[in-house]
Short mmCIF file of C-alpha atoms in Angstrom, two decimals:
data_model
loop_
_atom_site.label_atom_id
_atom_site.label_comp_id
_atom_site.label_asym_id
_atom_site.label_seq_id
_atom_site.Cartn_x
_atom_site.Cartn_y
_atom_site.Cartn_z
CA UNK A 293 0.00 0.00 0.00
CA UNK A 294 1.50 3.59 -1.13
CA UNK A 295 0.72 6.70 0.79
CA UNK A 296 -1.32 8.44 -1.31
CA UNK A 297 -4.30 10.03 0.31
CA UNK A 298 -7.52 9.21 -2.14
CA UNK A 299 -9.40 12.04 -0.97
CA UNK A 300 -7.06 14.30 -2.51
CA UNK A 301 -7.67 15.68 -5.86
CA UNK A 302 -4.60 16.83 -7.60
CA UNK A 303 -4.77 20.14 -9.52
CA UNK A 304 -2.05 20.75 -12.36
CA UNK A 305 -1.63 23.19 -15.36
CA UNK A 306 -0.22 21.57 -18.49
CA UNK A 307 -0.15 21.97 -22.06
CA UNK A 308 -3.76 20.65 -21.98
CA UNK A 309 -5.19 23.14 -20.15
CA UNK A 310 -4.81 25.53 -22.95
CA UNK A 311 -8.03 23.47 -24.45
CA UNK A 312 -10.19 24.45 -21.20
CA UNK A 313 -8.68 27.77 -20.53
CA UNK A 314 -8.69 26.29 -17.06
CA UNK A 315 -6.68 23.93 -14.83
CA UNK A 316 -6.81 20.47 -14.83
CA UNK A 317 -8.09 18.42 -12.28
CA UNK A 318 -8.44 14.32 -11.17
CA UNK A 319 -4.41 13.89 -11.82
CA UNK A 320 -3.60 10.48 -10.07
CA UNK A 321 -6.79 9.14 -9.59
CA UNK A 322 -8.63 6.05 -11.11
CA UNK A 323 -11.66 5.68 -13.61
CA UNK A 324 -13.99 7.92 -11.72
CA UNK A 325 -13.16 10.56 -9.59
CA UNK A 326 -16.17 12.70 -7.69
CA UNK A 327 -14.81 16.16 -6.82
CA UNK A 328 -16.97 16.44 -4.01
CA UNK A 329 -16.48 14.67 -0.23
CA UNK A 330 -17.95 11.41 -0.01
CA UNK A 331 -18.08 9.01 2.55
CA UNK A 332 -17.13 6.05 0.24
CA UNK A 333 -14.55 7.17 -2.90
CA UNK A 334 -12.47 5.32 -4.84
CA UNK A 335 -8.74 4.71 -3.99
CA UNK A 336 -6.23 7.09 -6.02
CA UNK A 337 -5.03 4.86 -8.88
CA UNK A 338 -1.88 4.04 -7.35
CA UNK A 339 -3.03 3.85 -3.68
CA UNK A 340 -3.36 0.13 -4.03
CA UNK A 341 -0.37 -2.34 -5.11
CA UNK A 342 -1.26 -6.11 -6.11
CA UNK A 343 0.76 -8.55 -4.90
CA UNK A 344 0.23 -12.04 -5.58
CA UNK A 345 -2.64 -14.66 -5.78
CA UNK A 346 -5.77 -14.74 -8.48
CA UNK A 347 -5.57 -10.69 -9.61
CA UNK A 348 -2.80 -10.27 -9.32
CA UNK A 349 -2.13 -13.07 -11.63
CA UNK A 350 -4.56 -11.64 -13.67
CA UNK A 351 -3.34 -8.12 -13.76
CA UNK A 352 0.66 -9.75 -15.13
CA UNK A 353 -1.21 -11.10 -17.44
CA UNK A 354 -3.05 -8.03 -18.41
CA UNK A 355 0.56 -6.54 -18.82
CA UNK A 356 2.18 -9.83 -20.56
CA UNK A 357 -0.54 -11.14 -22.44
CA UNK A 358 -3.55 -9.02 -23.24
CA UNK A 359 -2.18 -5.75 -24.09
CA UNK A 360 0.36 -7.03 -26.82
CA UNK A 361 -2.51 -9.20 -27.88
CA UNK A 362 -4.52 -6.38 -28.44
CA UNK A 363 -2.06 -4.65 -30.63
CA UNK A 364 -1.60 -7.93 -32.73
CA UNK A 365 -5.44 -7.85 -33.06
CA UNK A 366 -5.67 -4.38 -33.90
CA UNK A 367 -2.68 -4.89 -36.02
CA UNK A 368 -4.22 -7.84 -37.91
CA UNK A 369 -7.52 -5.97 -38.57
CA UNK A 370 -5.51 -3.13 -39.77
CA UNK A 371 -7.48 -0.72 -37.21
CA UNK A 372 -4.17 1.47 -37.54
CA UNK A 373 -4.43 1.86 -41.50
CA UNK A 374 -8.39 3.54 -41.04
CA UNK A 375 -6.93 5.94 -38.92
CA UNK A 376 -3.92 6.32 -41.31
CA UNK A 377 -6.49 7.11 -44.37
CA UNK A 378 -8.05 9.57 -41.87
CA UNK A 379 -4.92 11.66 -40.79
CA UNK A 380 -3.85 11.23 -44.76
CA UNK A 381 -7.68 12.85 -45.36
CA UNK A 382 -8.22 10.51 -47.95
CA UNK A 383 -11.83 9.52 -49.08
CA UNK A 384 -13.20 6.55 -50.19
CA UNK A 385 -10.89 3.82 -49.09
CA UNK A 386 -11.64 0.31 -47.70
CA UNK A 387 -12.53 0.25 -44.38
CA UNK A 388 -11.22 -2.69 -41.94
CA UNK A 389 -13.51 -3.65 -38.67
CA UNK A 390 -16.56 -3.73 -37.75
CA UNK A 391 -18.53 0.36 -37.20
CA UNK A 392 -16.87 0.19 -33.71
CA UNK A 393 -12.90 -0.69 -34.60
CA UNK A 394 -12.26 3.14 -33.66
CA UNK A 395 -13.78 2.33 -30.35
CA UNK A 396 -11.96 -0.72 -30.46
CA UNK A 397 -8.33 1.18 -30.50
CA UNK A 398 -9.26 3.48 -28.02
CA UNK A 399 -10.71 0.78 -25.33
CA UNK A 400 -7.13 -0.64 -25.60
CA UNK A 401 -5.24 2.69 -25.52
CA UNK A 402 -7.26 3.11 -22.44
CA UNK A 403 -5.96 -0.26 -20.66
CA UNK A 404 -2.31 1.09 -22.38
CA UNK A 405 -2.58 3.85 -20.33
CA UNK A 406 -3.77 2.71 -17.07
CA UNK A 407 -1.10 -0.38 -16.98
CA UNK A 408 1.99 1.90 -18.12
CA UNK A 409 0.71 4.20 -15.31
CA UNK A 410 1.06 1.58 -12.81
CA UNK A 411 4.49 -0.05 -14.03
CA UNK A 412 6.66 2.27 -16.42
CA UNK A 413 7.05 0.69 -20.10
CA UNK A 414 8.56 1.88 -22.58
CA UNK A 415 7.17 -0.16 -24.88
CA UNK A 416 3.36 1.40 -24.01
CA UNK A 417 4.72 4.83 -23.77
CA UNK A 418 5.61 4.87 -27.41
CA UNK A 419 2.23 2.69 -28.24
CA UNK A 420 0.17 5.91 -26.05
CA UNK A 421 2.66 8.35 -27.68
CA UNK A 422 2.67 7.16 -31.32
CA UNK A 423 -1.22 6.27 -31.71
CA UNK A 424 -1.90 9.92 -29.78
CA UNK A 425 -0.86 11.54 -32.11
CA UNK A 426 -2.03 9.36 -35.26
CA UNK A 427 -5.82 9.98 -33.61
CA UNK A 428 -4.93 13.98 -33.23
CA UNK A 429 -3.59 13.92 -36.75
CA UNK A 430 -7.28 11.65 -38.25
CA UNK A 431 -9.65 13.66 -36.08
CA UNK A 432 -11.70 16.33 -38.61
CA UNK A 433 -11.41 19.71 -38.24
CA UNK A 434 -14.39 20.40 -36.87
CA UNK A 435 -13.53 17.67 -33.88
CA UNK A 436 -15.66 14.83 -35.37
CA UNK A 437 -14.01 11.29 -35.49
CA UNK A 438 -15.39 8.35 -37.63
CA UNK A 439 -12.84 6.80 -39.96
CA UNK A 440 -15.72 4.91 -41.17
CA UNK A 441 -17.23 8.13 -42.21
CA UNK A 442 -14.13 10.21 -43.24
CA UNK A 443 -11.92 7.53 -44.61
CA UNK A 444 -14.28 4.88 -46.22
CA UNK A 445 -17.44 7.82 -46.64
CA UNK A 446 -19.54 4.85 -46.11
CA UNK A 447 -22.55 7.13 -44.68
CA UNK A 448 -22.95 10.57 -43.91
CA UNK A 449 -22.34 12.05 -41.23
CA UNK A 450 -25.00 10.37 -38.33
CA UNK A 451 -27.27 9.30 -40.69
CA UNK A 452 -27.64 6.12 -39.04
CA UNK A 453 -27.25 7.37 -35.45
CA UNK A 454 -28.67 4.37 -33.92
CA UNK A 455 -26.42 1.82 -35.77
CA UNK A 456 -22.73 3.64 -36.52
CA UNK A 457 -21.44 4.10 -33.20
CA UNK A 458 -19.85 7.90 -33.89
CA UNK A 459 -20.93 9.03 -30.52
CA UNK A 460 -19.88 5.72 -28.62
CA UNK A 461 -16.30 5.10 -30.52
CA UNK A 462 -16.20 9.24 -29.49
CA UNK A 463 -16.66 8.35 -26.07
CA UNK A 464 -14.12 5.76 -25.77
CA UNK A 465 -11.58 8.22 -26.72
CA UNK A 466 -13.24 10.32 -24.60
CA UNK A 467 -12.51 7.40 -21.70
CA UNK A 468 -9.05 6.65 -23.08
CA UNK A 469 -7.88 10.40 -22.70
CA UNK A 470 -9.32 10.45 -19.30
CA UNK A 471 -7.25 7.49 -18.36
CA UNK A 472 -3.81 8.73 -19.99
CA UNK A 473 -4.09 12.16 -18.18
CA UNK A 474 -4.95 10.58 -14.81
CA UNK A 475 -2.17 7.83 -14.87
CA UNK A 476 0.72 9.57 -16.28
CA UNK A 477 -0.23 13.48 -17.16
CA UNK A 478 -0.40 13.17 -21.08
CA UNK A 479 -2.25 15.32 -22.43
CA UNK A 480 -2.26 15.38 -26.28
CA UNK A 481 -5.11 12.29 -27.09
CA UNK A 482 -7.45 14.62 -23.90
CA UNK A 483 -6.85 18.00 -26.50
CA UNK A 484 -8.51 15.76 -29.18
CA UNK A 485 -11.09 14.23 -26.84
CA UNK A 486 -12.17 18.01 -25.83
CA UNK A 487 -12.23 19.08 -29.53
CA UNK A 488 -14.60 15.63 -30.08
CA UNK A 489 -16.79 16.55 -27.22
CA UNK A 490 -16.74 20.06 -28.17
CA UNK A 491 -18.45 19.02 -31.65
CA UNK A 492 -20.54 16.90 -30.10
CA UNK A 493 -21.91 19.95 -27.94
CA UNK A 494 -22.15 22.48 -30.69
CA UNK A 495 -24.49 19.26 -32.72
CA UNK A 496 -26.64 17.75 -29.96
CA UNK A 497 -28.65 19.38 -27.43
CA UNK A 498 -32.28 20.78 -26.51
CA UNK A 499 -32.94 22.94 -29.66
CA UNK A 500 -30.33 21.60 -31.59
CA UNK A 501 -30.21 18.33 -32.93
CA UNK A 502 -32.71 16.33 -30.86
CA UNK A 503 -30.81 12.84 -31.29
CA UNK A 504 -28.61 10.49 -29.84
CA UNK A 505 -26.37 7.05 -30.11
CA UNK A 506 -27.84 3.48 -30.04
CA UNK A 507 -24.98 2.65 -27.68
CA UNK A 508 -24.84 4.26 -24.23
CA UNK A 509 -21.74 5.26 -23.07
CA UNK A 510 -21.28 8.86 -23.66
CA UNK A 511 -22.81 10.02 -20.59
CA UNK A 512 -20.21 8.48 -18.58
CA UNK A 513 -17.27 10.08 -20.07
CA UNK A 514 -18.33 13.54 -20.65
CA UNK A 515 -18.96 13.70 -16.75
CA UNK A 516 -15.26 12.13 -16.34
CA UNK A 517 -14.36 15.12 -18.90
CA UNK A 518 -16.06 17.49 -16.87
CA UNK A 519 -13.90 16.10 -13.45
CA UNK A 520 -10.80 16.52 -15.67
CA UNK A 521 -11.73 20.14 -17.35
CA UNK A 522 -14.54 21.52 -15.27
CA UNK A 523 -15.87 22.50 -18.42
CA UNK A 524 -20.04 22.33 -17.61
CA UNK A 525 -20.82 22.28 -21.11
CA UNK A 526 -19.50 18.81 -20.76
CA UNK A 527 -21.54 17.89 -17.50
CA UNK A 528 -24.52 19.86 -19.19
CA UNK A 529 -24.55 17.43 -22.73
CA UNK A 530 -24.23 14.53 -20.59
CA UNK A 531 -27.68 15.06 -18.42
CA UNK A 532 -28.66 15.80 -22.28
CA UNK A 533 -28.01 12.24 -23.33
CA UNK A 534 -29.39 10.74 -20.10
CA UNK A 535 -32.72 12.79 -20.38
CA UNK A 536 -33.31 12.19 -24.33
CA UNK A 537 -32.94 8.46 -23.98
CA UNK A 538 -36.52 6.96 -22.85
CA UNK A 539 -38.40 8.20 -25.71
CA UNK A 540 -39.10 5.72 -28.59
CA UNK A 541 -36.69 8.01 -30.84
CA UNK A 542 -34.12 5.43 -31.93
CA UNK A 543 -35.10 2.84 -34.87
CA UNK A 544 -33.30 0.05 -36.78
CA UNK A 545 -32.16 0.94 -40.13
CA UNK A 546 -30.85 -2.60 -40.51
CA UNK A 547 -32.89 -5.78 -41.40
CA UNK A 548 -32.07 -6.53 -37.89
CA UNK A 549 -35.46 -5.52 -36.37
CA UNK A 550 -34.00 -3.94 -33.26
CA UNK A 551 -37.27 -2.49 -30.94
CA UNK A 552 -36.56 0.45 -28.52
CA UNK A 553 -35.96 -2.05 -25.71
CA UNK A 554 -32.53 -3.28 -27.21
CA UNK A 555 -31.81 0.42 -27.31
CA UNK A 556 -32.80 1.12 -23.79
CA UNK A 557 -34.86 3.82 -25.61
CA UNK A 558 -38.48 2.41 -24.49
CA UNK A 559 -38.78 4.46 -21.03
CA UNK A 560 -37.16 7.44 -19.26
CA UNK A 561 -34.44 6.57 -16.83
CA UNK A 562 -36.88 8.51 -14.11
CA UNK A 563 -39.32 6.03 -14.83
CA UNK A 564 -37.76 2.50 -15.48
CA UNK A 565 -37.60 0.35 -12.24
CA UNK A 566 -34.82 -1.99 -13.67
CA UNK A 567 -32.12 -1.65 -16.36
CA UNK A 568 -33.17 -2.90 -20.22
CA UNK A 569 -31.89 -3.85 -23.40
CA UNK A 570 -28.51 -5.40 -24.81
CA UNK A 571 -26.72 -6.15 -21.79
CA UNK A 572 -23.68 -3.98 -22.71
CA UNK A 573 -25.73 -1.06 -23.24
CA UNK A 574 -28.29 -1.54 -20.59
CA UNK A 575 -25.13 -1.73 -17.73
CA UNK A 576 -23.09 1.53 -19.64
CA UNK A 577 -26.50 3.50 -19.02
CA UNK A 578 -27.30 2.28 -15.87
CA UNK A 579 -23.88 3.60 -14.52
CA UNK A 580 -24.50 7.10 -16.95
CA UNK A 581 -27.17 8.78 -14.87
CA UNK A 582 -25.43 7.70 -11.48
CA UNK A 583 -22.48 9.17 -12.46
CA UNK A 584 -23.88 12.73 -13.80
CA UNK A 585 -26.45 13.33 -10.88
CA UNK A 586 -25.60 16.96 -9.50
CA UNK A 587 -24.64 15.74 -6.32
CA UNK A 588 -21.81 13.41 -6.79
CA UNK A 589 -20.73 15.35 -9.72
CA UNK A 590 -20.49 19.02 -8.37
CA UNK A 591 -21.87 19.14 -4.78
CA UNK A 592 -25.04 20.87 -5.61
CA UNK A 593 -28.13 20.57 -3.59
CA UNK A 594 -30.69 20.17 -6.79
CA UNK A 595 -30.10 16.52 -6.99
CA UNK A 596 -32.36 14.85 -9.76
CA UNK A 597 -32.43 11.35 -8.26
CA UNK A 598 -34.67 8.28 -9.75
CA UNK A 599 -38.46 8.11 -8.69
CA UNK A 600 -39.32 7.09 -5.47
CA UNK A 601 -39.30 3.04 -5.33
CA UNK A 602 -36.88 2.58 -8.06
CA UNK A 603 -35.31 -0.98 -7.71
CA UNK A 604 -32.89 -2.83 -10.00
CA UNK A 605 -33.02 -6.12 -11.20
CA UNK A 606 -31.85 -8.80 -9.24
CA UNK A 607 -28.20 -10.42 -11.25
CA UNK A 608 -30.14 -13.49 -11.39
CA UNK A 609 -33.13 -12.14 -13.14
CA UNK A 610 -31.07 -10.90 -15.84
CA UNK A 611 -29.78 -14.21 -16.34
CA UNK A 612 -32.81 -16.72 -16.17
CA UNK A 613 -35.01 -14.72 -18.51
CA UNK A 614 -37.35 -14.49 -15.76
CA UNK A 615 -39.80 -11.08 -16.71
CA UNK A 616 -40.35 -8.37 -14.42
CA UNK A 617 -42.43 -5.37 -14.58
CA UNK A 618 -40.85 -3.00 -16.53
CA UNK A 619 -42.72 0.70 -15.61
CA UNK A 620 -45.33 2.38 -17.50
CA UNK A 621 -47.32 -1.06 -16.61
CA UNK A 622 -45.13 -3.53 -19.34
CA UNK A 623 -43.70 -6.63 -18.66
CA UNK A 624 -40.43 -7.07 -20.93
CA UNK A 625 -37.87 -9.50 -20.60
CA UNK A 626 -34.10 -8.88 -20.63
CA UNK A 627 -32.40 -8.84 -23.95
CA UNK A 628 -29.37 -11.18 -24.22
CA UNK A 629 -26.43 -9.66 -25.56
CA UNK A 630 -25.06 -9.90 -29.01
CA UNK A 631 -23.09 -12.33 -30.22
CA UNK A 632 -19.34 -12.14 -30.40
CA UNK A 633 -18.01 -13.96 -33.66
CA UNK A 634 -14.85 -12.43 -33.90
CA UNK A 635 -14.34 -13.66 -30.10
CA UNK A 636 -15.42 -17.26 -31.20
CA UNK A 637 -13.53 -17.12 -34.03
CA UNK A 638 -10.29 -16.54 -32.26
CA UNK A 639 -11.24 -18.82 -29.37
CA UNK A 640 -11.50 -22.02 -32.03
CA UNK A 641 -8.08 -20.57 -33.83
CA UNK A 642 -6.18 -20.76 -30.66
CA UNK A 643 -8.34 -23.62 -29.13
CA UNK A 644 -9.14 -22.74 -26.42
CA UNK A 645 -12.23 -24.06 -24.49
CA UNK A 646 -14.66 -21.43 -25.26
CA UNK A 647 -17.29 -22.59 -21.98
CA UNK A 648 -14.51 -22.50 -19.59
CA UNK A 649 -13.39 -19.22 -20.88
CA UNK A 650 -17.19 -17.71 -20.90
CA UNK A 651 -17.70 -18.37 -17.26
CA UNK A 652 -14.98 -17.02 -16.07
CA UNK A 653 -15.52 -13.58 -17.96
CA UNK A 654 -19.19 -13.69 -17.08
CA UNK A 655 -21.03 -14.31 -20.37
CA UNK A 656 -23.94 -16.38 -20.50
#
């Protein structure tokens, strides 16, 4: 155990600050970090050293295994070259990945970041240096990021909101900037991730563009943005995205036949008395509106909290099937999430048991 006092928040000016105009804040700590007193916190992100036994097995082989992995992966679906064709403004190329592969890059910068924070490596300081400033050099002018948009111009811009993932993969580097400021102090992928959320906040909004993403996860890094920046516009768009979502606005452009439910569009989060939808997205949005209530965010005393008798579904629920009243008087049952047949397909390549390998991360 280090001496580091988790209920400090570290203040420091850097390069970065020139985006906000202010200081920055959250330096040192983990994944979330309330500004306010609380009487349960999280631990700075080096308060806590893991010695040995199951995580920290698991966390040597987060820093052996699964990080270089990643890379290979990333490597092998030629995520780099998108963002390549993006920084090289070029139009029309192939595009390599699924919508998400941006996303994909910048959940793994984000575990780059945290790890080489914990245990120097020089090795990940040239992967968070080098792919920093490839995503500074493919983001759009305007702050917009999509290489499926810029590079391959396979839609317009948000034209299929619900499907493309612009505002989630934008989040994720959102989440990965977060990360490399708080573990080490860099700064240049969080001037690109306040440019992106700057867009985003100049397109979406009350009286602007009424919308928003099929795949929560937005709302929980603009409010981390806002604990780094203490920019409000930040903290404002994200009670945006948690109010709009509830509605009945998103639809399925695909043949898929995706209902509101899968979106965890069908009901306002005031209203819902248990999380709904694709399990991924139903747990990101779950965690959004805790994490941008006034209270925990900024200290205020206008806390918008849930309605009265709120309760959340049960683990076990969500993995029987079992239905449960779902507000507004509907009975739904939980949506199982999608499948994963790149992860199968990798599983059978390197043959490994794919049942043992489920239960252990939790799928069903």
């Amino acid at each position: 155990m280090t001496t580091t006092d988790p209920g400090v928040i570290e203040t420091a000016t850097t390069e970065g600050a020139e985006t906000t105009g202010q200081s920055l804040l959250t330096r040192g700590c983990g994944p979330v970090a309330p500004l306010v007193t609380t009487v349960l916190r999280p631990l700075a992100h080096d308060a806590v050293r893991i010695g040995e036994g199951f995580l920290g097995d698991l966390q040597r082989g987060n820093r052996k295994t699964s990080i270089p992995r990643g890379h290979e992966h990333l490597t092998e679906q030629q995520a780099w070259t998108n963002l390549d064709n993006a920084a090289a403004r070029r139009v029309g190329e192939p595009y390599h990945g699924p919508v998400y592969e941006d996303g994909e890059v910048f959940k793994w910068l984000e575990a780059v970041a945290w790890q080489e924070g914990l245990e120097a490596d020089q090795i990940m300081a040239d992967w968070l240096d080098r792919y920093s400033d490839l995503a500074a050099r493919a983001q759009a002018d305007d702050g917009y990021f999509s290489t499926f948009n810029q590079a391959a111009g396979k839609r317009g811009r948000y034209e299929w909101i619900s499907y493309d993932h612009e505002i989630f993969n934008m989040a994720t580097l959102i989440q990965a900037a977060v990360a490399q400021y708080r573990a080490s102090g860099r700064t240049v992928l969080l001037e690109v991730a306040c440019r992106a959320a700057d867009h985003m906040a100049e397109t979406f909004g009350f009286g602007q563009r009424e919308e928003l993403c099929g795949h929560p996860l937005i709302e929980m890094a603009l409010v981390e943005l806002y604990r780094v920046t203490q920019n409000p516009r930040y903290l404002e768009l994200a009670s945006y995205f948690v109010e709009h979502r509830g509605h009945g606005t998103l639809t399925d452009p695909t043949w898929q036949g995706w209902k509101s439910v899968y979106f965890s569009d069908r009901i306002p989060v005031r209203e819902t008395v248990y999380p709904e939808g694709h399990a991924v997205r139903a747990v990101y949005f779950a965690a959004g509106p805790l994490t941008s209530q006034s209270r925990p965010v900024t200290g205020s005393s206008s806390t918008r909290s849930a309605p009265s008798g709120t309760t959340w579904l049960r683990p076990k629920c969500m993995s029987t099937g079992r239905s449960e009243r779902a507000g507004r008087g509907g009975v739904r049952r939980p949506v199982r999430a999608a499948q994963r047949p790149r992860l199968w397909r990798d599983l059978c390549g390197r043959r490994v048991d794919p049942v043992e390998l489920a239960a252990v991360a939790g799928h069903r």
